[in-house]
mmCIF file of C-alpha atoms in Angstrom:
data_model
loop_
_atom_site.group_PDB
_atom_site.id
_atom_site.type_symbol
_atom_site.label_atom_id
_atom_site.label_comp_id
_atom_site.label_asym_id
_atom_site.label_seq_id
_atom_site.Cartn_x
_atom_site.Cartn_y
_atom_site.Cartn_z
ATOM 1 C CA UNK A 18 -1.752 18.383 4.717
ATOM 2 C CA UNK A 19 0.491 18.907 1.726
ATOM 3 C CA UNK A 20 1.978 16.079 -0.380
ATOM 4 C CA UNK A 21 5.449 16.416 1.195
ATOM 5 C CA UNK A 22 3.954 16.224 4.690
ATOM 6 C CA UNK A 23 1.921 13.167 3.676
ATOM 7 C CA UNK A 24 5.065 11.505 2.304
ATOM 8 C CA UNK A 25 7.020 12.252 5.496
ATOM 9 C CA UNK A 26 4.176 10.951 7.657
ATOM 10 C CA UNK A 27 3.946 7.759 5.579
ATOM 11 C CA UNK A 28 7.674 7.176 6.039
ATOM 12 C CA UNK A 29 7.468 7.637 9.810
ATOM 13 C CA UNK A 30 4.744 5.095 10.570
ATOM 14 C CA UNK A 31 5.608 1.412 10.888
ATOM 15 C CA UNK A 32 5.196 -1.051 8.023
ATOM 16 C CA UNK A 33 2.250 -2.639 9.829
ATOM 17 C CA UNK A 34 0.597 0.730 10.388
ATOM 18 C CA UNK A 35 1.005 1.514 6.688
ATOM 19 C CA UNK A 36 -0.805 -1.736 5.827
ATOM 20 C CA UNK A 37 -3.588 -0.736 8.234
ATOM 21 C CA UNK A 38 -3.747 2.751 6.711
ATOM 22 C CA UNK A 39 -4.194 1.281 3.240
ATOM 23 C CA UNK A 40 -6.905 -1.034 4.572
ATOM 24 C CA UNK A 41 -8.618 1.915 6.256
ATOM 25 C CA UNK A 42 -8.556 3.992 3.059
ATOM 26 C CA UNK A 43 -10.088 1.217 0.962
ATOM 27 C CA UNK A 44 -12.637 0.524 3.697
ATOM 28 C CA UNK A 45 -13.674 4.181 3.578
ATOM 29 C CA UNK A 46 -13.998 3.864 -0.216
ATOM 30 C CA UNK A 47 -16.696 1.231 0.257
ATOM 31 C CA UNK A 48 -14.662 -1.969 0.219
ATOM 32 C CA UNK A 49 -14.743 -4.628 2.901
ATOM 33 C CA UNK A 50 -11.001 -4.340 3.583
ATOM 34 C CA UNK A 51 -9.308 -7.010 5.669
ATOM 35 C CA UNK A 52 -5.685 -6.543 6.675
ATOM 36 C CA UNK A 53 -3.963 -9.922 6.789
ATOM 37 C CA UNK A 54 -1.773 -11.237 9.593
ATOM 38 C CA UNK A 55 1.683 -9.702 9.604
ATOM 39 C CA UNK A 56 3.559 -12.987 9.137
ATOM 40 C CA UNK A 57 3.083 -15.679 6.520
ATOM 41 C CA UNK A 58 0.652 -13.598 4.476
ATOM 42 C CA UNK A 59 2.026 -14.890 1.176
ATOM 43 C CA UNK A 60 2.644 -11.361 -0.082
ATOM 44 C CA UNK A 61 -0.970 -10.316 0.380
ATOM 45 C CA UNK A 62 -1.330 -7.553 2.965
ATOM 46 C CA UNK A 63 -4.952 -6.512 2.411
ATOM 47 C CA UNK A 64 -7.906 -8.404 0.962
ATOM 48 C CA UNK A 65 -10.691 -6.332 -0.580
ATOM 49 C CA UNK A 66 -14.259 -7.527 -1.118
ATOM 50 C CA UNK A 67 -17.209 -5.780 -2.753
ATOM 51 C CA UNK A 68 -20.155 -7.561 -4.334
ATOM 52 C CA UNK A 69 -18.587 -10.326 -6.428
ATOM 53 C CA UNK A 70 -15.200 -8.626 -6.668
ATOM 54 C CA UNK A 71 -12.195 -9.890 -4.755
ATOM 55 C CA UNK A 72 -8.983 -7.879 -4.929
ATOM 56 C CA UNK A 73 -5.616 -8.409 -3.294
ATOM 57 C CA UNK A 74 -3.216 -5.701 -2.193
ATOM 58 C CA UNK A 75 0.481 -5.737 -1.442
ATOM 59 C CA UNK A 76 1.741 -2.745 0.548
ATOM 60 C CA UNK A 77 5.380 -1.708 0.275
ATOM 61 C CA UNK A 78 6.730 1.096 2.364
ATOM 62 C CA UNK A 79 9.616 2.954 0.759
ATOM 63 C CA UNK A 80 11.686 4.800 3.338
ATOM 64 C CA UNK A 81 15.380 4.785 2.559
ATOM 65 C CA UNK A 82 15.698 3.337 -0.940
ATOM 66 C CA UNK A 83 14.505 6.033 -3.326
ATOM 67 C CA UNK A 84 15.196 4.023 -6.503
ATOM 68 C CA UNK A 85 11.607 2.806 -6.676
ATOM 69 C CA UNK A 86 9.754 -0.367 -5.786
ATOM 70 C CA UNK A 87 11.196 -3.313 -7.732
ATOM 71 C CA UNK A 88 9.039 -5.201 -10.260
ATOM 72 C CA UNK A 89 9.361 -8.424 -8.274
ATOM 73 C CA UNK A 90 6.762 -7.025 -5.851
ATOM 74 C CA UNK A 91 4.303 -6.441 -8.689
ATOM 75 C CA UNK A 92 4.929 -9.928 -10.051
ATOM 76 C CA UNK A 93 4.422 -11.385 -6.571
ATOM 77 C CA UNK A 94 1.002 -9.802 -6.008
ATOM 78 C CA UNK A 95 -0.104 -10.762 -9.533
ATOM 79 C CA UNK A 96 0.875 -14.351 -8.728
ATOM 80 C CA UNK A 97 -1.083 -14.187 -5.475
ATOM 81 C CA UNK A 98 -4.114 -12.798 -7.325
ATOM 82 C CA UNK A 99 -4.014 -15.669 -9.803
ATOM 83 C CA UNK A 100 -3.578 -18.232 -7.009
ATOM 84 C CA UNK A 101 -6.575 -16.951 -4.992
ATOM 85 C CA UNK A 102 -8.703 -16.221 -8.069
ATOM 86 C CA UNK A 103 -8.893 -12.469 -7.393
ATOM 87 C CA UNK A 104 -10.285 -10.017 -9.913
ATOM 88 C CA UNK A 105 -7.498 -7.476 -9.391
ATOM 89 C CA UNK A 106 -3.942 -7.190 -8.055
ATOM 90 C CA UNK A 107 -2.891 -3.896 -6.473
ATOM 91 C CA UNK A 108 0.592 -2.828 -5.385
ATOM 92 C CA UNK A 109 0.522 0.198 -3.067
ATOM 93 C CA UNK A 110 3.628 2.158 -2.128
ATOM 94 C CA UNK A 111 4.337 5.403 -0.333
ATOM 95 C CA UNK A 112 7.054 5.997 -2.919
ATOM 96 C CA UNK A 113 6.959 5.076 -6.547
ATOM 97 C CA UNK A 114 7.523 2.084 -8.706
ATOM 98 C CA UNK A 115 10.813 1.804 -10.533
ATOM 99 C CA UNK A 116 10.723 2.493 -14.263
ATOM 100 C CA UNK A 117 10.643 -1.260 -14.899
ATOM 101 C CA UNK A 118 7.770 -1.737 -12.434
ATOM 102 C CA UNK A 119 5.766 0.980 -14.181
ATOM 103 C CA UNK A 120 6.475 -0.636 -17.561
ATOM 104 C CA UNK A 121 5.394 -4.056 -16.297
ATOM 105 C CA UNK A 122 2.150 -2.617 -14.913
ATOM 106 C CA UNK A 123 1.338 -1.312 -18.403
ATOM 107 C CA UNK A 124 2.197 -4.696 -19.933
ATOM 108 C CA UNK A 125 -0.135 -6.488 -17.500
ATOM 109 C CA UNK A 126 -2.903 -3.960 -18.177
ATOM 110 C CA UNK A 127 -2.618 -4.197 -21.955
ATOM 111 C CA UNK A 128 -1.740 -7.844 -22.498
ATOM 112 C CA UNK A 129 -3.363 -9.950 -19.801
ATOM 113 C CA UNK A 130 -6.754 -10.766 -18.374
ATOM 114 C CA UNK A 131 -5.560 -9.740 -14.917
ATOM 115 C CA UNK A 132 -6.520 -6.241 -13.775
ATOM 116 C CA UNK A 133 -3.352 -4.764 -12.237
ATOM 117 C CA UNK A 134 -2.827 -1.400 -10.580
ATOM 118 C CA UNK A 135 0.249 0.328 -9.186
ATOM 119 C CA UNK A 136 -0.789 2.906 -6.568
ATOM 120 C CA UNK A 137 2.080 5.281 -5.892
ATOM 121 C CA UNK A 138 2.421 8.027 -3.271
ATOM 122 C CA UNK A 139 0.609 10.731 -5.235
ATOM 123 C CA UNK A 140 -2.196 8.312 -6.180
ATOM 124 C CA UNK A 141 -2.651 7.443 -2.509
ATOM 125 C CA UNK A 142 -2.515 11.126 -1.555
ATOM 126 C CA UNK A 143 -5.213 11.916 -4.140
ATOM 127 C CA UNK A 144 -7.412 9.145 -2.716
ATOM 128 C CA UNK A 145 -7.079 10.760 0.712
ATOM 129 C CA UNK A 146 -7.696 14.308 -0.576
ATOM 130 C CA UNK A 147 -10.640 13.479 -2.837
ATOM 131 C CA UNK A 148 -12.389 11.524 -0.103
ATOM 132 C CA UNK A 149 -11.414 13.803 2.793
ATOM 133 C CA UNK A 150 -9.683 11.000 4.701
ATOM 134 C CA UNK A 151 -7.025 13.026 6.495
ATOM 135 C CA UNK A 152 -8.173 11.595 9.831
ATOM 136 C CA UNK A 153 -6.131 8.543 8.886
ATOM 137 C CA UNK A 154 -2.965 10.569 9.495
ATOM 138 C CA UNK A 155 -4.119 11.372 13.015
ATOM 139 C CA UNK A 156 -5.205 7.811 13.780
ATOM 140 C CA UNK A 157 -1.762 6.314 13.200
ATOM 141 C CA UNK A 158 0.869 7.728 15.524
ATOM 142 C CA UNK A 159 4.291 8.336 13.980
ATOM 143 C CA UNK A 160 6.004 8.247 17.364
ATOM 144 C CA UNK A 161 5.607 4.457 17.510
ATOM 145 C CA UNK A 162 8.439 3.964 15.013
ATOM 146 C CA UNK A 163 10.663 6.220 17.158
ATOM 147 C CA UNK A 164 9.792 4.224 20.281
ATOM 148 C CA UNK A 165 10.582 0.914 18.575
ATOM 149 C CA UNK A 166 13.845 2.244 17.166
ATOM 150 C CA UNK A 167 14.921 3.625 20.549
ATOM 151 C CA UNK A 168 14.253 0.240 22.154
ATOM 152 C CA UNK A 169 16.302 -1.473 19.477
ATOM 153 C CA UNK A 170 19.123 1.025 19.944
ATOM 154 C CA UNK A 171 19.100 0.762 23.747
ATOM 155 C CA UNK A 172 17.828 -2.679 24.840
ATOM 156 C CA UNK A 173 18.476 -1.980 28.576
#
């Protein structure tokens, strides 16, 4: 699968499936990944545990708005990480962070005790390629979004 195909696939799955995909990828990388409930998750979509490390992940799917993920999402997951005493805050997107989001990630990395990471589409793609995790694209069916949308369009 090429990067463009991976991007298209990631835009076609549901938001919930994308959260599960991210959890699956981290699980395959050796983390105990727990996808949170879909409602009232406080901005934390996946919890990661390994040894004494506890990391929190926010997953933002970027489908229509190509301007980049806003910095408020990075600030939110950093706040969650502080609140739950996590060792790292991760913002994952199937797009990219806005210029301001990328700048803020660097500020957090260089000027705070909090370990912060912005994982953009190509970073996620590289994780999949380097660890041969393409089965994740087969596990999550893109037709589900089409089925949901057709039901919303024609409720009869």
